[in-house]
Amino acid sequence: MQSWPYFRAKPRRFSSFRDGDQSLMGRIRPVVDVLYTFSGAIGEVAGIAFPPAKAIFIGIGVLLAAAKDVSASHDALVELFQRIESFFRRLGVYTQISLTAEMADVFVKIVAEVLFILSIATKEVKRKRAKIYFRSLLGRTDVEGAWRRLDSLIQEEVRMAIAQIMKVAGNQMELDVRKWFSPPDPSTNHNTACDVYHNVPPIWFFEASVFMDWMSRGSLLWIHGKPGSGKSILCSAIVQHIMALRDAGKATLAYFYFDFRDDEKQNSTDFIWHTGRERNSQAPGS
């Protein structure tokens, strides 16, 4: 990730913290990394020309610059950034999903609250009251209000993220189910067989008693013969005949071609899925 080298390369006024204060910079780093990850996406989704993360970078820089000469500020700053870090750490999981406009709007509000807290901290540090101020930081009405708003905003962000994750998971599940229920398409075999006899129906067969009996009673019609004797061609003619009846609302049709040349068309499970789906799609009200 490029955020930390970028941040550490910024103004030299951070040098007193970079060189000897790993605990403080360790608290700041997660905040910077999460902000950097979100910055481009938030700016793009929310239509913001100035990425919100840059505002936080500047706010942190100003606070560190103000506090570097205040000896009492060290522990207080660590405590402050530890609490800020706890909020932003919860946002890290959202880098794995696509942000919606609503989520981007909430994130911008979160940034605004953090900036508010940083501005108060900077103001008090500049007054050389860091020790007194930071002891009462968590108890101040305005700061506590900001913490509460932050917590509320992040909870809202969590709900949005969960909804988005469920939506993505639901869409993927639907695709998986469709794929599972989508056996090979038998129409390719059917069209090939139809091309052989040029869609000229075998009237002699349709008028035969064996076929008429099968049509009237719904019995089993077994067409057998040697390979290449024309079984598939005759079956495709029967399928075409029933298609015409189906289109006239007089029949329901489901067919499947087993093909020794196609591994995906040699499975009885595919036959069951395909014919079942075809029957269901033609059921009344479907």
XYZ file of N, CA and C in Angstrom:
858
model
N 0.843 -1.181 0.000
C 0.000 0.000 0.000
C 0.883 1.239 0.000
N 0.526 2.268 -0.743
C 1.361 3.430 -0.933
C 1.026 4.582 0.010
N -0.017 4.458 0.833
C -0.463 5.574 1.653
C 0.566 5.982 2.701
N 1.182 5.015 3.381
C 2.075 5.358 4.489
C 3.355 6.022 4.008
N 4.041 5.475 2.990
C 5.212 6.190 2.470
C 4.843 7.596 2.027
N 3.675 7.741 1.416
C 3.225 9.060 0.950
C 3.063 10.001 2.137
N 2.430 9.516 3.205
C 2.172 10.357 4.373
C 3.470 10.727 5.084
N 4.357 9.755 5.212
C 5.602 10.011 5.934
C 6.528 10.927 5.161
N 6.357 11.011 3.865
C 7.197 11.873 3.044
C 6.727 13.309 3.055
N 5.634 13.574 3.742
C 5.072 14.914 3.778
C 5.911 15.828 4.669
N 5.441 17.024 5.024
C 6.266 18.066 5.644
C 7.258 17.595 6.703
N 8.387 18.268 6.728
C 9.460 17.891 7.640
C 9.080 18.098 9.100
N 8.033 18.850 9.331
C 7.642 19.103 10.718
C 7.219 17.815 11.425
N 6.987 16.699 10.672
C 6.639 15.433 11.303
C 7.884 14.699 11.813
N 9.083 15.212 11.527
C 10.299 14.452 11.788
C 10.468 14.096 13.257
N 10.095 15.011 14.152
C 10.279 14.725 15.573
C 9.422 13.559 16.028
N 8.285 13.333 15.351
C 7.426 12.197 15.690
C 7.858 10.945 14.947
N 8.270 11.089 13.697
C 8.644 9.930 12.901
C 9.841 9.205 13.505
N 10.801 9.989 13.960
C 12.070 9.399 14.342
C 12.019 8.683 15.679
N 11.264 9.217 16.634
C 11.341 8.633 17.952
C 10.032 8.197 18.570
N 8.925 8.275 17.837
C 7.638 7.983 18.456
C 6.882 6.948 17.648
N 7.344 5.718 17.734
C 6.703 4.655 16.958
C 5.301 4.341 17.480
N 5.076 4.519 18.779
C 3.752 4.208 19.328
C 2.691 5.147 18.770
N 3.026 6.435 18.689
C 2.074 7.402 18.148
C 1.848 7.175 16.666
N 2.936 7.039 15.916
C 2.788 6.836 14.476
C 2.111 5.496 14.191
N 2.292 4.519 15.092
C 1.609 3.239 14.922
C 0.110 3.380 15.049
N -0.356 4.353 15.847
C -1.786 4.598 15.963
C -2.315 5.356 14.763
N -1.492 6.214 14.208
C -1.930 7.030 13.077
C -1.978 6.213 11.788
N -1.063 5.275 11.648
C -0.938 4.534 10.390
C -2.231 3.844 9.946
N -2.938 3.096 10.821
C -4.180 2.450 10.358
C -5.207 3.452 9.844
N -5.268 4.626 10.513
C -6.200 5.669 10.076
C -5.848 6.127 8.676
N -4.564 6.385 8.460
C -4.098 6.860 7.157
C -4.344 5.813 6.070
N -4.051 4.550 6.382
C -4.205 3.499 5.379
C -5.654 3.330 4.949
N -6.567 3.306 5.919
C -7.982 3.154 5.582
C -8.477 4.358 4.780
N -8.084 5.546 5.220
C -8.503 6.755 4.507
C -7.981 6.768 3.075
N -6.731 6.388 2.906
C -6.139 6.391 1.577
C -6.855 5.403 0.656
N -7.198 4.239 1.210
C -7.886 3.210 0.430
C -9.249 3.711 -0.031
N -9.951 4.389 0.870
C -11.294 4.855 0.559
C -11.309 6.136 -0.270
N -10.255 6.925 -0.184
C -10.287 8.282 -0.695
C -10.738 8.389 -2.148
N -10.073 7.630 -3.025
C -10.426 7.718 -4.445
C -11.837 7.263 -4.720
N -12.227 6.147 -4.102
C -13.576 5.615 -4.322
C -14.636 6.560 -3.804
N -14.396 7.140 -2.617
C -15.368 8.065 -2.043
C -15.509 9.295 -2.923
N -14.374 9.855 -3.337
C -14.425 11.048 -4.183
C -15.156 10.795 -5.485
N -14.952 9.618 -6.064
C -15.600 9.286 -7.332
C -17.090 9.068 -7.161
N -17.476 8.269 -6.131
C -18.892 7.959 -5.918
C -19.672 9.184 -5.494
N -19.074 9.997 -4.590
C -19.792 11.154 -4.057
C -19.650 12.379 -4.946
N -18.822 12.296 -5.998
C -18.652 13.435 -6.898
C -17.873 14.570 -6.277
N -16.894 14.220 -5.426
C -16.101 15.240 -4.743
C -14.768 15.389 -5.468
N -14.452 16.628 -5.854
C -13.213 16.864 -6.579
C -12.002 16.746 -5.654
N -12.180 17.118 -4.368
C -11.095 17.065 -3.392
C -11.309 15.857 -2.501
N -10.551 14.761 -2.683
C -10.770 13.535 -1.906
C -10.786 13.827 -0.417
N -11.771 13.352 0.335
C -11.904 13.664 1.753
C -10.733 13.229 2.607
N -10.011 12.190 2.181
C -8.878 11.720 2.978
C -7.798 12.790 3.100
N -7.640 13.619 2.091
C -6.610 14.656 2.127
C -6.868 15.647 3.257
N -8.156 15.894 3.527
C -8.491 16.805 4.613
C -8.030 16.241 5.945
N -8.199 14.927 6.133
C -7.744 14.289 7.362
C -6.226 14.328 7.449
N -5.543 14.063 6.321
C -4.088 14.122 6.308
C -3.610 15.495 6.790
N -4.250 16.526 6.261
C -3.866 17.889 6.631
C -4.160 18.141 8.109
N -5.339 17.677 8.562
C -5.700 17.870 9.961
C -4.732 17.190 10.905
N -4.310 15.970 10.571
C -3.338 15.256 11.405
C -2.001 16.004 11.403
N -1.612 16.470 10.214
C -0.340 17.180 10.106
C -0.311 18.450 10.928
N -1.392 19.198 10.882
C -1.459 20.442 11.647
C -1.397 20.147 13.150
N -2.118 19.116 13.596
C -2.105 18.765 15.010
C -0.723 18.325 15.465
N -0.043 17.500 14.692
C 1.287 17.039 15.064
C 2.285 18.193 15.099
N 2.124 19.093 14.124
C 3.015 20.249 14.097
C 2.828 21.123 15.327
N 1.581 21.277 15.760
C 1.305 22.099 16.942
C 1.780 21.433 18.219
N 1.740 20.089 18.247
C 2.035 19.367 19.479
C 3.502 18.987 19.635
N 4.320 19.156 18.626
C 5.683 18.621 18.716
C 6.522 19.298 19.798
N 6.183 20.522 20.155
C 6.955 21.217 21.186
C 6.263 21.199 22.545
N 5.146 20.481 22.624
C 4.415 20.390 23.889
C 4.718 19.031 24.513
N 5.539 18.995 25.509
C 6.012 17.727 26.061
C 4.889 16.879 26.645
N 3.833 17.531 27.113
C 2.752 16.772 27.751
C 1.792 16.147 26.741
N 2.022 16.384 25.477
C 1.041 15.974 24.461
C 1.172 14.524 24.021
N 2.310 13.907 24.285
C 2.578 12.584 23.727
C 1.504 11.558 24.078
N 1.342 11.288 25.364
C 0.383 10.262 25.777
C -1.037 10.630 25.382
N -1.341 11.921 25.445
C -2.684 12.366 25.082
C -2.959 12.133 23.609
N -1.965 12.378 22.759
C -2.144 12.155 21.326
C -2.313 10.670 21.021
N -1.517 9.840 21.708
C -1.655 8.396 21.512
C -3.073 7.957 21.854
N -3.605 8.465 22.967
C -4.953 8.112 23.387
C -5.987 8.595 22.374
N -5.786 9.821 21.881
C -6.721 10.385 20.903
C -6.756 9.551 19.632
N -5.577 9.247 19.093
C -5.530 8.499 17.841
C -5.908 7.033 18.031
N -5.727 6.533 19.237
C -6.179 5.170 19.506
C -7.690 5.077 19.361
N -8.385 6.096 19.833
C -9.842 6.077 19.730
C -10.286 6.309 18.283
N -9.608 7.225 17.601
C -9.944 7.451 16.185
C -9.672 6.195 15.374
N -8.545 5.540 15.699
C -8.189 4.309 14.982
C -9.273 3.248 15.142
N -9.851 3.156 16.346
C -10.866 2.131 16.585
C -12.071 2.327 15.679
N -12.374 3.577 15.350
C -13.481 3.841 14.435
C -13.118 3.442 13.010
N -11.944 3.868 12.564
C -11.584 3.624 11.176
C -11.218 2.170 10.910
N -10.771 1.452 11.940
C -10.474 0.035 11.740
C -11.737 -0.718 11.334
N -12.881 -0.278 11.864
C -14.143 -0.928 11.541
C -14.556 -0.663 10.095
N -13.973 0.350 9.498
C -14.311 0.656 8.107
C -13.462 -0.127 7.118
N -12.383 -0.738 7.613
C -11.468 -1.419 6.700
C -12.104 -2.542 5.914
N -13.105 -3.211 6.488
C -13.728 -4.340 5.801
C -14.485 -3.901 4.554
N -14.846 -2.619 4.494
C -15.659 -2.164 3.373
C -14.847 -1.957 2.101
N -13.519 -2.105 2.209
C -12.699 -2.007 1.003
C -12.921 -3.203 0.093
N -13.609 -4.239 0.616
C -13.837 -5.448 -0.168
C -15.123 -5.404 -0.978
N -15.921 -4.331 -0.819
C -17.189 -4.243 -1.540
C -17.265 -2.938 -2.302
N -18.205 -2.868 -3.214
C -18.425 -1.649 -3.987
C -19.231 -0.664 -3.142
N -18.749 0.568 -3.087
C -19.432 1.579 -2.291
C -20.615 2.158 -3.043
N -21.708 2.348 -2.333
C -22.865 3.017 -2.916
C -22.770 4.505 -2.611
N -23.596 5.298 -3.275
C -23.602 6.744 -3.045
C -23.986 7.051 -1.601
N -24.922 6.275 -1.047
C -25.343 6.499 0.337
C -24.201 6.212 1.304
N -23.448 5.140 1.051
C -22.320 4.815 1.916
C -21.242 5.884 1.815
N -21.007 6.399 0.622
C -20.017 7.458 0.437
C -20.416 8.708 1.208
N -21.700 9.024 1.210
C -22.185 10.210 1.919
C -21.952 10.063 3.425
N -22.215 8.876 3.971
C -21.989 8.641 5.395
C -20.503 8.745 5.716
N -19.657 8.235 4.830
C -18.222 8.274 5.077
C -17.720 9.718 5.114
N -18.244 10.553 4.234
C -17.859 11.962 4.231
C -18.260 12.617 5.555
N -19.425 12.262 6.090
C -19.860 12.798 7.387
C -18.936 12.324 8.501
N -18.463 11.074 8.392
C -17.513 10.553 9.380
C -16.226 11.372 9.346
N -15.741 11.659 8.144
C -14.537 12.470 7.996
C -14.744 13.847 8.628
N -15.928 14.432 8.425
C -16.221 15.752 8.980
C -16.159 15.736 10.503
N -16.675 14.671 11.135
C -16.642 14.579 12.590
C -15.210 14.423 13.097
N -14.413 13.629 12.394
C -13.014 13.470 12.803
C -12.266 14.786 12.677
N -12.526 15.522 11.605
C -11.896 16.839 11.441
C -12.288 17.782 12.572
N -13.538 17.703 12.998
C -14.011 18.535 14.097
C -13.217 18.242 15.368
N -13.025 16.945 15.657
C -12.274 16.553 16.846
C -10.817 16.985 16.732
N -10.218 16.818 15.564
C -8.830 17.226 15.362
C -8.668 18.736 15.508
N -9.657 19.482 15.034
C -9.563 20.947 15.113
C -9.602 21.421 16.561
N -10.458 20.787 17.382
C -10.516 21.159 18.798
C -9.196 20.811 19.482
N -8.676 19.620 19.191
C -7.403 19.205 19.783
C -6.282 20.166 19.408
N -6.231 20.552 18.151
C -5.190 21.472 17.683
C -5.313 22.823 18.362
N -6.515 23.295 18.499
C -6.758 24.597 19.128
C -6.255 24.609 20.563
N -6.538 23.538 21.313
C -6.124 23.472 22.703
C -4.621 23.279 22.842
N -4.023 22.497 21.944
C -2.573 22.297 21.982
C -1.852 23.614 21.762
N -2.362 24.399 20.811
C -1.735 25.692 20.528
C -1.812 26.634 21.726
N -2.763 26.393 22.597
C -2.888 27.208 23.809
C -1.981 26.683 24.933
N -1.154 25.685 24.615
C -0.243 25.083 25.579
C -0.996 24.459 26.755
N -2.197 23.977 26.482
C -2.993 23.365 27.534
C -3.226 21.892 27.238
N -2.298 21.277 26.564
C -2.519 19.909 26.107
C -2.818 18.953 27.247
N -2.019 19.041 28.320
C -2.213 18.082 29.396
C -3.587 18.238 30.029
N -3.953 19.478 30.309
C -5.258 19.738 30.921
C -6.370 19.373 29.944
N -6.181 19.772 28.704
C -7.243 19.552 27.719
C -7.488 18.063 27.485
N -6.425 17.329 27.217
C -6.612 15.934 26.867
C -7.149 15.100 28.028
N -6.879 15.509 29.243
C -7.478 14.805 30.368
C -8.996 14.935 30.358
N -9.462 16.082 29.875
C -10.905 16.318 29.854
C -11.498 16.137 28.462
N -10.692 15.639 27.528
C -11.141 15.519 26.139
C -12.386 14.652 26.019
N -12.358 13.504 26.676
C -13.473 12.568 26.554
C -14.702 13.032 27.313
N -14.539 14.044 28.151
C -15.677 14.506 28.925
C -16.326 15.776 28.397
N -15.697 16.422 27.427
C -16.272 17.659 26.895
C -17.544 17.359 26.130
N -18.523 18.226 26.313
C -19.827 18.008 25.679
C -19.719 17.977 24.170
N -19.008 18.950 23.598
C -18.924 19.003 22.129
C -18.157 17.821 21.559
N -17.062 17.433 22.236
C -16.281 16.299 21.746
C -17.047 14.995 21.933
N -17.686 14.839 23.094
C -18.476 13.629 23.312
C -19.597 13.525 22.286
N -20.169 14.669 21.936
C -21.200 14.674 20.903
C -20.653 14.190 19.575
N -19.416 14.610 19.271
C -18.780 14.166 18.031
C -18.506 12.671 18.062
N -18.042 12.161 19.244
C -17.805 10.723 19.353
C -19.092 9.944 19.143
N -20.180 10.432 19.763
C -21.469 9.745 19.620
C -21.943 9.762 18.172
N -21.766 10.907 17.510
C -22.171 10.991 16.105
C -21.328 10.053 15.249
N -20.040 9.968 15.578
C -19.166 9.041 14.860
C -19.653 7.607 15.017
N -19.960 7.235 16.252
C -20.424 5.879 16.505
C -21.725 5.599 15.762
N -22.624 6.572 15.770
C -23.901 6.412 15.078
C -23.701 6.298 13.573
N -22.804 7.128 13.026
C -22.537 7.097 11.591
C -21.921 5.774 11.172
N -20.995 5.271 11.977
C -20.342 4.010 11.615
C -21.318 2.854 11.733
N -22.215 2.907 12.724
C -23.244 1.877 12.794
C -24.134 1.917 11.558
N -24.442 3.131 11.095
C -25.227 3.261 9.867
C -24.458 2.703 8.686
N -23.141 2.986 8.661
C -22.292 2.471 7.591
C -22.257 0.943 7.621
N -22.219 0.386 8.829
C -22.215 -1.071 8.969
C -23.490 -1.663 8.398
N -24.625 -1.057 8.733
C -25.901 -1.570 8.207
C -25.931 -1.501 6.686
N -25.439 -0.395 6.129
C -25.402 -0.260 4.678
C -24.476 -1.301 4.059
N -23.335 -1.509 4.702
C -22.374 -2.476 4.168
C -22.955 -3.885 4.196
N -23.625 -4.216 5.292
C -24.239 -5.545 5.393
C -25.281 -5.725 4.303
N -26.095 -4.669 4.096
C -27.116 -4.750 3.050
C -26.478 -4.932 1.684
N -25.367 -4.212 1.452
C -24.674 -4.325 0.170
C -24.065 -5.706 0.000
N -23.469 -6.231 1.067
C -22.872 -7.567 1.011
C -23.941 -8.615 0.737
N -25.088 -8.482 1.416
C -26.177 -9.429 1.212
C -26.694 -9.350 -0.219
N -26.739 -8.139 -0.754
C -27.200 -7.973 -2.133
C -26.245 -8.661 -3.103
N -24.951 -8.410 -2.901
C -23.945 -9.035 -3.770
C -23.988 -10.552 -3.627
N -24.082 -11.017 -2.361
C -24.133 -12.460 -2.120
C -25.387 -13.062 -2.741
N -26.508 -12.337 -2.618
C -27.758 -12.823 -3.202
C -27.686 -12.917 -4.705
N -27.073 -11.892 -5.331
C -26.923 -11.916 -6.786
C -26.040 -13.068 -7.223
N -24.949 -13.296 -6.461
C -24.050 -14.384 -6.805
C -24.733 -15.721 -6.617
N -25.528 -15.839 -5.550
C -26.249 -17.088 -5.305
C -27.237 -17.356 -6.433
N -27.909 -16.293 -6.875
C -28.862 -16.461 -7.973
C -28.153 -16.926 -9.240
N -26.966 -16.342 -9.493
C -26.198 -16.763 -10.664
C -25.765 -18.221 -10.537
N -25.337 -18.591 -9.306
C -24.911 -19.976 -9.080
C -26.072 -20.946 -9.272
N -27.241 -20.567 -8.759
C -28.413 -21.433 -8.903
C -28.808 -21.558 -10.364
N -28.784 -20.421 -11.059
C -29.129 -20.456 -12.496
C -28.152 -21.338 -13.263
N -26.880 -21.224 -12.898
C -25.882 -22.058 -13.568
C -26.103 -23.523 -13.261
N -26.441 -23.795 -11.989
C -26.681 -25.176 -11.575
C -27.893 -25.758 -12.285
N -28.906 -24.908 -12.497
C -30.124 -25.369 -13.156
C -30.093 -25.105 -14.656
N -28.925 -24.874 -15.205
C -28.813 -24.593 -16.632
C -27.992 -25.678 -17.318
N -28.619 -26.787 -17.639
C -27.916 -27.869 -18.327
C -27.621 -27.474 -19.772
N -26.888 -28.295 -20.479
C -26.567 -27.995 -21.878
C -27.818 -27.757 -22.714
N -27.697 -26.906 -23.687
C -28.824 -26.542 -24.551
C -29.016 -27.597 -25.640
N -30.145 -28.327 -25.633
C -30.375 -29.374 -26.644
C -30.810 -28.821 -27.994
N -31.090 -27.533 -28.046
C -31.576 -26.959 -29.309
C -30.507 -27.028 -30.398
N -29.224 -27.069 -30.005
C -28.170 -27.171 -31.034
C -28.280 -28.486 -31.786
N -28.486 -29.578 -31.053
C -28.683 -30.882 -31.701
C -29.967 -30.891 -32.526
N -30.993 -30.272 -31.966
C -32.280 -30.257 -32.655
C -32.189 -29.499 -33.982
N -31.579 -28.352 -33.959
C -31.469 -27.552 -35.188
C -30.623 -28.251 -36.237
N -29.579 -28.937 -35.797
C -28.730 -29.678 -36.736
C -29.524 -30.789 -37.418
N -30.325 -31.503 -36.627
C -31.134 -32.595 -37.191
C -32.203 -32.051 -38.132
N -32.787 -30.913 -37.786
C -33.817 -30.319 -38.646
C -33.245 -29.901 -39.995
N -31.985 -29.452 -39.963
C -31.365 -29.025 -41.225
C -31.186 -30.194 -42.181
N -31.053 -31.393 -41.628
C -30.829 -32.569 -42.472
C -32.052 -32.863 -43.345
N -33.249 -32.812 -42.723
C -34.435 -33.131 -43.523
C -35.162 -31.869 -44.005
N -34.503 -30.728 -43.831
C -34.988 -29.453 -44.379
C -36.426 -29.132 -43.937
N -36.746 -29.537 -42.719
C -38.056 -29.235 -42.124
C -39.242 -29.775 -42.936
N -38.977 -30.786 -43.750
C -40.078 -31.438 -44.473
C -40.594 -32.568 -43.598
N -41.801 -32.459 -43.059
C -42.293 -33.453 -42.093
C -42.509 -34.828 -42.736
N -42.197 -35.872 -41.996
C -42.434 -37.250 -42.485
C -43.913 -37.608 -42.275
N -44.741 -37.201 -43.218
C -46.185 -37.422 -43.081
C -46.500 -38.898 -42.869
N -45.787 -39.756 -43.544
C -46.023 -41.188 -43.433
C -45.933 -41.667 -41.990
N -45.010 -41.050 -41.223
C -44.845 -41.470 -39.835
C -45.959 -40.880 -38.953
N -46.310 -39.623 -39.209
C -47.339 -38.979 -38.399
C -48.718 -39.637 -38.589
N -48.898 -40.255 -39.760
C -50.181 -40.905 -40.030
C -50.186 -42.372 -39.607
N -49.037 -42.854 -39.172
C -48.949 -44.262 -38.744
C -49.686 -44.436 -37.409
N -50.273 -45.618 -37.245
C -51.070 -45.894 -36.050
C -50.226 -45.838 -34.777
N -48.962 -46.229 -34.880
C -48.110 -46.245 -33.700
C -47.900 -44.824 -33.158
N -47.756 -43.865 -34.068
C -47.556 -42.483 -33.639
C -48.865 -41.888 -33.132
N -49.959 -42.121 -33.836
C -51.257 -41.582 -33.440
C -51.678 -42.150 -32.084
N -51.358 -43.405 -31.843
C -51.684 -44.022 -30.565
C -50.870 -43.382 -29.441
N -49.609 -43.120 -29.715
C -48.726 -42.469 -28.727
C -49.226 -41.064 -28.397
N -49.643 -40.328 -29.412
C -50.136 -38.974 -29.207
C -51.437 -38.956 -28.398
N -52.278 -39.921 -28.615
C -53.592 -39.919 -27.967
C -53.540 -40.459 -26.538
N -52.669 -41.379 -26.288
C -52.637 -42.015 -24.971
C -51.464 -41.570 -24.101
N -50.499 -40.855 -24.664
C -49.342 -40.429 -23.894
C -48.480 -41.575 -23.458
N -48.396 -42.601 -24.267
C -47.609 -43.785 -23.916
C -46.144 -43.584 -24.303
N -45.375 -44.602 -24.083
C -43.959 -44.564 -24.430
C -43.776 -44.919 -25.900
N -42.999 -44.084 -26.603
C -42.676 -44.357 -28.008
C -41.174 -44.579 -28.102
N -40.798 -45.785 -28.399
C -39.385 -46.133 -28.459
C -38.954 -46.233 -29.912
N -38.094 -45.314 -30.303
C -37.547 -45.328 -31.662
C -36.111 -45.855 -31.559
N -35.883 -46.991 -32.170
C -34.557 -47.596 -32.041
C -34.022 -47.958 -33.421
N -32.717 -48.144 -33.473
C -32.061 -48.489 -34.734
C -30.564 -48.365 -34.603
N -29.871 -48.730 -35.634
C -28.422 -48.660 -35.629
C -27.960 -47.195 -35.701
N -26.722 -46.933 -35.291
C -26.188 -45.578 -35.429
C -26.243 -45.112 -36.877
N -26.740 -43.929 -37.102
C -26.815 -43.371 -38.451
C -28.065 -43.751 -39.204
N -28.994 -44.453 -38.534
C -30.212 -44.886 -39.236
C -31.271 -43.784 -39.301
N -31.042 -42.673 -38.621
C -31.974 -41.550 -38.711
C -32.853 -41.347 -37.491
N -32.489 -41.929 -36.354
C -33.314 -41.788 -35.149
C -33.438 -40.320 -34.713
N -32.297 -39.611 -34.677
C -32.316 -38.211 -34.237
C -33.121 -37.343 -35.195
N -33.023 -37.665 -36.499
C -33.755 -36.879 -37.498
C -35.263 -37.077 -37.325
N -35.668 -38.327 -37.114
C -37.082 -38.606 -36.913
C -37.586 -37.971 -35.618
N -36.772 -38.024 -34.592
C -37.166 -37.422 -33.310
C -37.283 -35.901 -33.436
N -36.386 -35.297 -34.194
C -36.471 -33.843 -34.363
C -37.748 -33.456 -35.104
N -38.198 -34.305 -36.043
C -39.450 -34.047 -36.746
C -40.634 -34.136 -35.778
N -40.569 -35.094 -34.847
C -41.625 -35.225 -33.840
C -41.646 -33.989 -32.938
N -40.455 -33.526 -32.537
C -40.362 -32.331 -31.697
C -40.974 -31.131 -32.413
N -40.660 -30.981 -33.690
C -41.220 -29.872 -34.460
C -42.744 -29.962 -34.521
N -43.249 -31.178 -34.682
C -44.687 -31.397 -34.757
C -45.373 -30.959 -33.444
N -44.777 -31.334 -32.338
C -45.365 -30.985 -31.036
C -45.170 -29.501 -30.737
N -44.083 -28.907 -31.253
C -43.885 -27.462 -31.090
C -45.050 -26.682 -31.668
N -45.523 -27.152 -32.848
C -46.657 -26.483 -33.486
C -47.912 -26.587 -32.611
N -48.089 -27.743 -32.009
C -49.227 -27.929 -31.098
C -49.073 -27.056 -29.843
N -47.853 -26.974 -29.353
C -47.603 -26.144 -28.180
C -47.897 -24.672 -28.462
N -47.449 -24.209 -29.608
C -47.678 -22.814 -29.975
C -49.169 -22.515 -30.135
N -49.926 -23.555 -30.436
C -51.382 -23.390 -30.564
C -52.085 -23.587 -29.223
N -51.301 -23.810 -28.163
C -51.870 -23.989 -26.842
C -52.458 -25.357 -26.602
N -52.059 -26.358 -27.395
C -52.651 -27.693 -27.281
C -51.697 -28.720 -26.683
N -50.498 -28.316 -26.349
C -49.531 -29.295 -25.830
C -48.450 -28.585 -25.017
N -47.771 -29.348 -24.217
C -46.589 -28.890 -23.482
C -45.409 -29.724 -23.957
N -44.282 -29.076 -24.144
C -43.140 -29.771 -24.746
C -41.874 -29.581 -23.915
N -41.169 -30.676 -23.712
C -39.838 -30.648 -23.116
C -39.037 -31.756 -23.784
N -37.883 -31.418 -24.282
C -37.093 -32.435 -24.982
C -35.623 -32.291 -24.612
N -34.877 -33.352 -24.876
C -33.450 -33.361 -24.576
C -32.771 -34.368 -25.490
N -31.594 -34.028 -25.981
C -30.829 -34.920 -26.844
C -29.595 -35.425 -26.082
N -29.482 -36.723 -25.949
C -28.241 -37.307 -25.437
C -27.281 -37.439 -26.613
N -26.036 -37.046 -26.373
C -25.065 -37.003 -27.473
C -23.745 -37.598 -26.985
N -23.327 -38.695 -27.597
C -22.085 -39.347 -27.168
C -20.862 -38.507 -27.511
N -21.036 -37.503 -28.369
C -19.910 -36.638 -28.744
C -19.747 -35.463 -27.785
N -20.701 -35.279 -26.905
C -20.675 -34.145 -25.981
C -20.801 -34.677 -24.549
N -19.736 -34.516 -23.761
C -19.737 -35.043 -22.396
C -20.840 -34.435 -21.542
N -21.209 -33.182 -21.830
C -22.221 -32.506 -21.031
C -23.637 -32.972 -21.359
N -23.764 -33.778 -22.401
C -25.087 -34.266 -22.787
C -25.192 -35.789 -22.645
N -24.467 -36.279 -21.647
C -24.517 -37.716 -21.372
C -24.947 -37.984 -19.931
N -25.458 -36.950 -19.267
C -25.802 -37.050 -17.854
C -27.315 -37.025 -17.674
N -27.840 -38.019 -17.003
C -29.291 -38.078 -16.798
C -29.787 -36.944 -15.906
N -28.882 -36.441 -15.032
C -29.278 -35.316 -14.172
C -29.587 -34.089 -15.010
N -28.767 -33.832 -16.036
C -29.023 -32.701 -16.923
C -30.367 -32.857 -17.631
N -30.680 -34.081 -18.005
C -31.969 -34.357 -18.643
C -33.127 -33.985 -17.704
N -32.998 -34.371 -16.436
C -34.059 -34.083 -15.469
C -34.195 -32.583 -15.241
N -33.045 -31.892 -15.045
C -33.098 -30.446 -14.814
C -33.711 -29.733 -16.003
N -33.269 -30.074 -17.200
C -33.729 -29.346 -18.385
C -35.220 -29.577 -18.639
N -35.638 -30.819 -18.635
C -37.051 -31.093 -18.921
C -37.951 -30.549 -17.817
N -37.473 -30.626 -16.567
C -38.260 -30.063 -15.471
C -38.405 -28.561 -15.595
N -37.318 -27.887 -15.950
C -37.381 -26.437 -16.117
C -38.299 -26.054 -17.268
N -38.229 -26.808 -18.368
C -39.082 -26.509 -19.511
C -40.556 -26.689 -19.165
N -40.866 -27.732 -18.437
C -42.257 -27.962 -18.032
C -42.747 -26.840 -17.116
N -41.902 -26.446 -16.175
C -42.291 -25.384 -15.240
C -42.491 -24.055 -15.954
N -41.643 -23.780 -16.945
C -41.759 -22.505 -17.660
C -43.034 -22.424 -18.493
N -43.629 -23.575 -18.816
C -44.849 -23.597 -19.622
C -46.105 -23.806 -18.774
N -45.905 -23.906 -17.461
C -47.063 -24.101 -16.581
C -47.883 -22.811 -16.506
N -49.172 -22.902 -16.317
C -50.027 -21.708 -16.224
C -49.553 -20.781 -15.108
N -49.458 -19.497 -15.434
C -49.051 -18.507 -14.444
C -47.559 -18.339 -14.297
N -46.753 -19.105 -15.048
C -45.304 -19.001 -14.918
C -44.780 -17.873 -15.790
